[in-house]
PDB file of C-alpha atoms in Angstrom:
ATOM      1  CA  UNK A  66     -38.211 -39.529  26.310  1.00  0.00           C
ATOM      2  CA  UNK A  67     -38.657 -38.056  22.845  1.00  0.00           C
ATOM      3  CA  UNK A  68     -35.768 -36.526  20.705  1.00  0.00           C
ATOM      4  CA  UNK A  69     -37.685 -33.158  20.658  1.00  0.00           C
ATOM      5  CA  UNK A  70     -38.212 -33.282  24.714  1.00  0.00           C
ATOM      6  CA  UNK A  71     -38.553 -29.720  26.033  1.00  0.00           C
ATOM      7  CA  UNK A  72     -35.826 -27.986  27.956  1.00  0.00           C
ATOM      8  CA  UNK A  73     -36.576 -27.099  31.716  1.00  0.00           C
ATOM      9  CA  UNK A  74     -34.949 -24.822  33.653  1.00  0.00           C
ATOM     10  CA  UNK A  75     -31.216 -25.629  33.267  1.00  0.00           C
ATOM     11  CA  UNK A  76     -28.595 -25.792  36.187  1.00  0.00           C
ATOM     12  CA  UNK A  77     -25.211 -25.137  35.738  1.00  0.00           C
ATOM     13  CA  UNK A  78     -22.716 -25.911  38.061  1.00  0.00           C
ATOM     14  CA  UNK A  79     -18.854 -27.614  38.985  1.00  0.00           C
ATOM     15  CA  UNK A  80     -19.376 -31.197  38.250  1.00  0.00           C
ATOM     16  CA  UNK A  81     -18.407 -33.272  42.020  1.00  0.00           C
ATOM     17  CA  UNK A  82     -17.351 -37.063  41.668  1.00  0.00           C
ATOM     18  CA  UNK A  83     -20.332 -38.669  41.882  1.00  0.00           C
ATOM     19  CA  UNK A  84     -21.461 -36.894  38.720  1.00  0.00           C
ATOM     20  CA  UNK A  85     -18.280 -38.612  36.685  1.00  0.00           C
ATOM     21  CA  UNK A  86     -20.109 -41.914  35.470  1.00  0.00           C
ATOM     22  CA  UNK A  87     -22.961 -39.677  33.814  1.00  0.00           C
ATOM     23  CA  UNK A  88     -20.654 -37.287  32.353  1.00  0.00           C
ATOM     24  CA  UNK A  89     -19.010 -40.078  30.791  1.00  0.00           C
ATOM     25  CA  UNK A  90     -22.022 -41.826  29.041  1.00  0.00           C
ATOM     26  CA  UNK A  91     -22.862 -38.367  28.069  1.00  0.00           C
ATOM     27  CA  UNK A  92     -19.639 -37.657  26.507  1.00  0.00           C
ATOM     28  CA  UNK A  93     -19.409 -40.658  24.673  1.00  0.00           C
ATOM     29  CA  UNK A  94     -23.397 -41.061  23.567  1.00  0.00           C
ATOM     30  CA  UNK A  95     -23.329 -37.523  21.896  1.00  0.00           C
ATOM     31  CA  UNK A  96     -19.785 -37.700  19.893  1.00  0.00           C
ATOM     32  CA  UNK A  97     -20.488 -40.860  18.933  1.00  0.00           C
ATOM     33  CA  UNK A  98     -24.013 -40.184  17.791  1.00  0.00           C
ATOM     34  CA  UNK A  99     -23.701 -36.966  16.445  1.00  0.00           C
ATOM     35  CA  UNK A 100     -20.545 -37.448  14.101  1.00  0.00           C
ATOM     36  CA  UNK A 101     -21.913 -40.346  13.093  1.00  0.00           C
ATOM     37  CA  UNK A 102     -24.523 -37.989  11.739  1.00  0.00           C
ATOM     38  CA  UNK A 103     -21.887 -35.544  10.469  1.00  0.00           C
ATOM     39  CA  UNK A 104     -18.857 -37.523   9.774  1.00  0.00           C
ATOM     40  CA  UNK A 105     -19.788 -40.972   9.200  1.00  0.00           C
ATOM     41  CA  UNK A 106     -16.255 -42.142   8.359  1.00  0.00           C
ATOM     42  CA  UNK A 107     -15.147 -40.944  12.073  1.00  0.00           C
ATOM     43  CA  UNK A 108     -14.838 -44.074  14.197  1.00  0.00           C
ATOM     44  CA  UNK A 109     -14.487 -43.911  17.831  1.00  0.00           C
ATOM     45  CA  UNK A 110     -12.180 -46.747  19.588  1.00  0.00           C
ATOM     46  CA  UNK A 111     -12.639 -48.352  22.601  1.00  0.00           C
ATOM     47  CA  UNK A 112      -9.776 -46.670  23.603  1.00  0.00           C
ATOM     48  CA  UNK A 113     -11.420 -43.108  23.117  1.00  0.00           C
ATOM     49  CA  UNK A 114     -14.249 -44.037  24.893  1.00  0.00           C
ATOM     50  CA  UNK A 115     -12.365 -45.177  27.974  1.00  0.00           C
ATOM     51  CA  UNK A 116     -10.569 -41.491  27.338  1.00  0.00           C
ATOM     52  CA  UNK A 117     -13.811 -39.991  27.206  1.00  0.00           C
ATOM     53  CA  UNK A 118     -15.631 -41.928  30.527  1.00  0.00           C
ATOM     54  CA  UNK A 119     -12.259 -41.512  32.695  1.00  0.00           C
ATOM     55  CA  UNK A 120     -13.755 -38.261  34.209  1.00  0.00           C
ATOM     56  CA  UNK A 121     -11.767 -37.919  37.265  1.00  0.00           C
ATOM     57  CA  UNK A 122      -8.596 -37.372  35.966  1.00  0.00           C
ATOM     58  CA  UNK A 123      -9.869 -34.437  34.410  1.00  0.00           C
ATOM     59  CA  UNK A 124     -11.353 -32.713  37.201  1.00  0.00           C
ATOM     60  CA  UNK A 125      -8.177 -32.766  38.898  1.00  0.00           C
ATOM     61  CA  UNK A 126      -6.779 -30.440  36.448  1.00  0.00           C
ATOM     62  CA  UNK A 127      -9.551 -28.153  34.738  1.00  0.00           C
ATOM     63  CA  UNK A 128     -13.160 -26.924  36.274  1.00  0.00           C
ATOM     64  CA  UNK A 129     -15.415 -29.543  34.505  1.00  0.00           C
ATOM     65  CA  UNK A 130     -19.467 -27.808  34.265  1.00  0.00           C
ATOM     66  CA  UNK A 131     -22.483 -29.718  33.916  1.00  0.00           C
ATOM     67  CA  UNK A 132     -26.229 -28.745  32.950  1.00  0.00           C
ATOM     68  CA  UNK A 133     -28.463 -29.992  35.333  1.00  0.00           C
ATOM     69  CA  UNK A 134     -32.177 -30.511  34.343  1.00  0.00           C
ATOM     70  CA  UNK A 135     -34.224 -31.547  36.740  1.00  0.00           C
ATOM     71  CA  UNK A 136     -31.489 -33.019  38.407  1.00  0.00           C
ATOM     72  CA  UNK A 137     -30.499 -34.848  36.036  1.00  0.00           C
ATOM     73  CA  UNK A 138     -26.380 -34.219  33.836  1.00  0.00           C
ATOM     74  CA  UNK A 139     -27.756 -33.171  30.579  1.00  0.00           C
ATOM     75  CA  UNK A 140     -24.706 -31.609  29.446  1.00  0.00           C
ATOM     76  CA  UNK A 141     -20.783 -30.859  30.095  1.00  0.00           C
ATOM     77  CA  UNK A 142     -17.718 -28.627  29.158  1.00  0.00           C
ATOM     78  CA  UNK A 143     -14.708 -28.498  30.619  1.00  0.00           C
ATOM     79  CA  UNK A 144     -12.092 -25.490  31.211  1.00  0.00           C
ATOM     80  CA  UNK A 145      -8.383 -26.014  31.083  1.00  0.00           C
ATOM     81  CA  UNK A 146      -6.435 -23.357  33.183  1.00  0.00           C
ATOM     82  CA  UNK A 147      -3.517 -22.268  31.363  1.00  0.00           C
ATOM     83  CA  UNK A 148      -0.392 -24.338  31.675  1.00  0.00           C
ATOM     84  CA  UNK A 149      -2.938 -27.497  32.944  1.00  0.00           C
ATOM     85  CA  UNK A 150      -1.467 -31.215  31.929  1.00  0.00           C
ATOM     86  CA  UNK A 151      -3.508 -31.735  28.785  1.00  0.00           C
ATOM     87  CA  UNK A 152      -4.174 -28.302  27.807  1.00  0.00           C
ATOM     88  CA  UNK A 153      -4.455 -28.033  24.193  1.00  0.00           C
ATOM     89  CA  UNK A 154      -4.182 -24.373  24.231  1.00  0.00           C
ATOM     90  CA  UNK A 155      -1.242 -22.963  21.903  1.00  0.00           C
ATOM     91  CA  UNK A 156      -1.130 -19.363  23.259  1.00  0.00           C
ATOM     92  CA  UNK A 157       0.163 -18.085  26.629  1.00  0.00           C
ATOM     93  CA  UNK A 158      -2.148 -16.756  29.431  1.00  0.00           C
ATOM     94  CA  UNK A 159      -5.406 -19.127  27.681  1.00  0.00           C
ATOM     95  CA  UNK A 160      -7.927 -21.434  28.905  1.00  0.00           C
ATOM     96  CA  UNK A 161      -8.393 -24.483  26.955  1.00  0.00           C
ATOM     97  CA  UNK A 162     -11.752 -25.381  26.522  1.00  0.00           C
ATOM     98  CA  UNK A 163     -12.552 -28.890  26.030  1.00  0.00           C
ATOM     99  CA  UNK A 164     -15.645 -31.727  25.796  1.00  0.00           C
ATOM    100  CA  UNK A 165     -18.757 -29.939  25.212  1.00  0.00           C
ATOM    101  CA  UNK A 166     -21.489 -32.023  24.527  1.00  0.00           C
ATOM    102  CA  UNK A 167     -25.077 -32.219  25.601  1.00  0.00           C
ATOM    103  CA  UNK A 168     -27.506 -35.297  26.215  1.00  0.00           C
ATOM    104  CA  UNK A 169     -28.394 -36.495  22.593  1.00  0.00           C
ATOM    105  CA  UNK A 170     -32.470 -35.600  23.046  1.00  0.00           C
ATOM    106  CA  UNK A 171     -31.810 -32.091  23.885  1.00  0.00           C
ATOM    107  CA  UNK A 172     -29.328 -31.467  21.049  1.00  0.00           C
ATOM    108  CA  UNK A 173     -30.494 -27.801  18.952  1.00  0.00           C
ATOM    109  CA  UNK A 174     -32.433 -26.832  22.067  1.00  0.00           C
ATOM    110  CA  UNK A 175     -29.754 -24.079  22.934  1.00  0.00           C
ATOM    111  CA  UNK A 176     -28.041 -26.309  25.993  1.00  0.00           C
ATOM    112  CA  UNK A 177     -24.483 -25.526  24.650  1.00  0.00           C
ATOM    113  CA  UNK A 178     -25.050 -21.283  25.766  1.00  0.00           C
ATOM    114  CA  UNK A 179     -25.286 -21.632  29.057  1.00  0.00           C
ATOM    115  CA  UNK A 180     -22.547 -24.114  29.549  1.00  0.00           C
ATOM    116  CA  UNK A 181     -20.292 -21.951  27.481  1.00  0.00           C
ATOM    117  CA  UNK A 182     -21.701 -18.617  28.883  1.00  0.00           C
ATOM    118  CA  UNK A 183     -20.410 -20.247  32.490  1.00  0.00           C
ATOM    119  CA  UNK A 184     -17.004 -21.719  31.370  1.00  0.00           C
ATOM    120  CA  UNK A 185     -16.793 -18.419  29.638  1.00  0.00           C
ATOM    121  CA  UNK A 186     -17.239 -16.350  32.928  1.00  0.00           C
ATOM    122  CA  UNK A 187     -15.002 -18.938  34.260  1.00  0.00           C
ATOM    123  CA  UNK A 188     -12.456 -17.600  32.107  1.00  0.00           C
ATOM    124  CA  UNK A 189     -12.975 -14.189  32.813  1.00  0.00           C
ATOM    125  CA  UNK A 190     -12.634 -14.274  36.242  1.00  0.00           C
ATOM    126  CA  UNK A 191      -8.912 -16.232  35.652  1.00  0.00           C
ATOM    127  CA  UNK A 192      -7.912 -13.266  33.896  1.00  0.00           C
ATOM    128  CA  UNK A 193      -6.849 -14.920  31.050  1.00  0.00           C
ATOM    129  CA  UNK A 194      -5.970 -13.477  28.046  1.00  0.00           C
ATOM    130  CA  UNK A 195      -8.143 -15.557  25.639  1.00  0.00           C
ATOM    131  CA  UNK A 196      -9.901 -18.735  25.299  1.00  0.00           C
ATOM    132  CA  UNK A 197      -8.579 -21.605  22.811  1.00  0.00           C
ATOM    133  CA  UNK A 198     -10.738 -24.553  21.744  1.00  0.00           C
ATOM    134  CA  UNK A 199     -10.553 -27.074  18.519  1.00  0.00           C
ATOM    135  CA  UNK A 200     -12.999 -28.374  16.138  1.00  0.00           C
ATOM    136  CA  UNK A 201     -12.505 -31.623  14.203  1.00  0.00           C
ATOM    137  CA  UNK A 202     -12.232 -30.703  10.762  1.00  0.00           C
ATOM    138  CA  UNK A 203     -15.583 -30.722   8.814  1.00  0.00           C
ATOM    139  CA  UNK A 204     -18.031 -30.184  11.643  1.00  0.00           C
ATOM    140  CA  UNK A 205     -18.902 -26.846   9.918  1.00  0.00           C
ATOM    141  CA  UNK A 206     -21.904 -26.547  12.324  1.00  0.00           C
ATOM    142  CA  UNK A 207     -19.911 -26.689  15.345  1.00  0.00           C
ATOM    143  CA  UNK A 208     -17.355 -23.867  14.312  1.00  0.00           C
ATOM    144  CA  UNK A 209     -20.319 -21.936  12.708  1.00  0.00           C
ATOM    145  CA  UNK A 210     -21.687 -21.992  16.407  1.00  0.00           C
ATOM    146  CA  UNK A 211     -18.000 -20.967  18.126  1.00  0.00           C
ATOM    147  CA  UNK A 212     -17.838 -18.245  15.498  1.00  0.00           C
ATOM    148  CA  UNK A 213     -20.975 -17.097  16.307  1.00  0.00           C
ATOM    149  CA  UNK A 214     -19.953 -16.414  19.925  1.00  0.00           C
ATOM    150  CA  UNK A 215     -16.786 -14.077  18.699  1.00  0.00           C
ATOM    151  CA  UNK A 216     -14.561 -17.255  18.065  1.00  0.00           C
ATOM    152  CA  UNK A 217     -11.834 -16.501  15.263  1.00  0.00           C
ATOM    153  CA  UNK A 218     -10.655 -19.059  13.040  1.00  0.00           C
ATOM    154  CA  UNK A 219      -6.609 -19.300  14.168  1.00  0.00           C
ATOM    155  CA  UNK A 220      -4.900 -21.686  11.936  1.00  0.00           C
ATOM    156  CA  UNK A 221      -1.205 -21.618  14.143  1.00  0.00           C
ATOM    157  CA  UNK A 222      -2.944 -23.739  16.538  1.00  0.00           C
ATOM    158  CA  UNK A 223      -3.885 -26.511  14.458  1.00  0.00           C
ATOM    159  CA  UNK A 224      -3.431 -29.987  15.874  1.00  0.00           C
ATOM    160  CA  UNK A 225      -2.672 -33.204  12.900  1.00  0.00           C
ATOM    161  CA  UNK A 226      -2.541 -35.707  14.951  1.00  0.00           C
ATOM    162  CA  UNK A 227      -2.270 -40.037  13.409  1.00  0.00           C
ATOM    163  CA  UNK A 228      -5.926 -40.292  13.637  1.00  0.00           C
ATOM    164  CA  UNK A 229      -7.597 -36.744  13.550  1.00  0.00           C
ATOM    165  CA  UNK A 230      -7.068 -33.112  12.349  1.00  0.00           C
ATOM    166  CA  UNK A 231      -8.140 -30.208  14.492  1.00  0.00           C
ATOM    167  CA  UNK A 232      -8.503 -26.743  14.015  1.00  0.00           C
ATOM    168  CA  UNK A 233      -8.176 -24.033  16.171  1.00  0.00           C
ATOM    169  CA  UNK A 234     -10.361 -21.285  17.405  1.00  0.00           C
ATOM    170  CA  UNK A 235      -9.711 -18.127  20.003  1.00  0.00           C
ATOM    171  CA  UNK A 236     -11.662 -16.023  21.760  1.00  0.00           C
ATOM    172  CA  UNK A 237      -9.769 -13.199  23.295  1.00  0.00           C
ATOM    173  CA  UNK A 238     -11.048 -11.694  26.407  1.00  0.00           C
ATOM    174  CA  UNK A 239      -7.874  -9.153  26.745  1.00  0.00           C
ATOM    175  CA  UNK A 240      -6.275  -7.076  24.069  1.00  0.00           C
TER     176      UNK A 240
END
């Protein structure tokens, strides 16, 4: 299949367990693929990948989405509930959203919207007061996208962790 490959009609809906395997590869293929493209110097350890494939454990404790097309995962995103072990969210009452990526070949085809259009609507309908995400610093695309959704820049939330410095965006949902 060709890196400019078309985009059906796209599927969203709760990821079930046998979906975990492809959500994995997916996860994996497009961070490490596309910050090699933006952020060469970003390495990603075994150990992150086994992070990033172990699936599961994350559907225990946020709603994990996939885009289906044609019946096949071609992307994910997953939605912490606030309070959720390994919620990254800093504020009370958010959502922590987490992991979206898309299958490499359909990357700039517009398969992020829907998938945050539906964890969005997730959110809403948890009555939370806002919804928190990070962006590695300098993946200016990425934020430029979140931004473009109503995203605000929130540097309180900022994670500097040993191996990688994140900064915080919020979309708030209630005043």
């Amino acid at each position: 299949m060709s890196q400019s490959e078309s985009l059906g009609p796209v599927h969203i809906r709760e990821a079930r367990p046998e979906d975990d395997a492809a959500i994995g590869e997916l996860l994996v293929d497009a961070y490490v693929t596309q910050y090699a493209k933006k952020l060469p110097e970003v390495v990603y350890t075994d150990e992150r990948k086994r992070a990033l494939r172990d699936v599961a454990p994350k559907r225990e404790v946020a709603t994990v989405l996939v885009a289906e097309v044609n019946g096949e995962v071609v992307g994910t995103v997953a939605l912490f509930p606030p309070g959720a072990p390994g919620s990254e969210a800093w504020v009370p009452h958010a959502a922590d959203l987490r992991h979206l990526a898309t299958a490499v070949r359909y990357h700039g085809q517009g398969l992020g919207k829907p998938l945050l259009d539906a964890a969005e609507a997730l959110a809403r309908t948890w009555g939370v007061a806002a919804v928190a995400l990070h962006v590695r610093r300098g993946v200016a695309g990425v934020a430029r996208m979140y931004q473009q959704r109503g995203y605000v820049r929130t540097p309180e939330g900022d994670l500097d962790t040993p191996s990688v410095y994140l900064e915080a965006y919020l979309l708030r949902l209630q005043g």
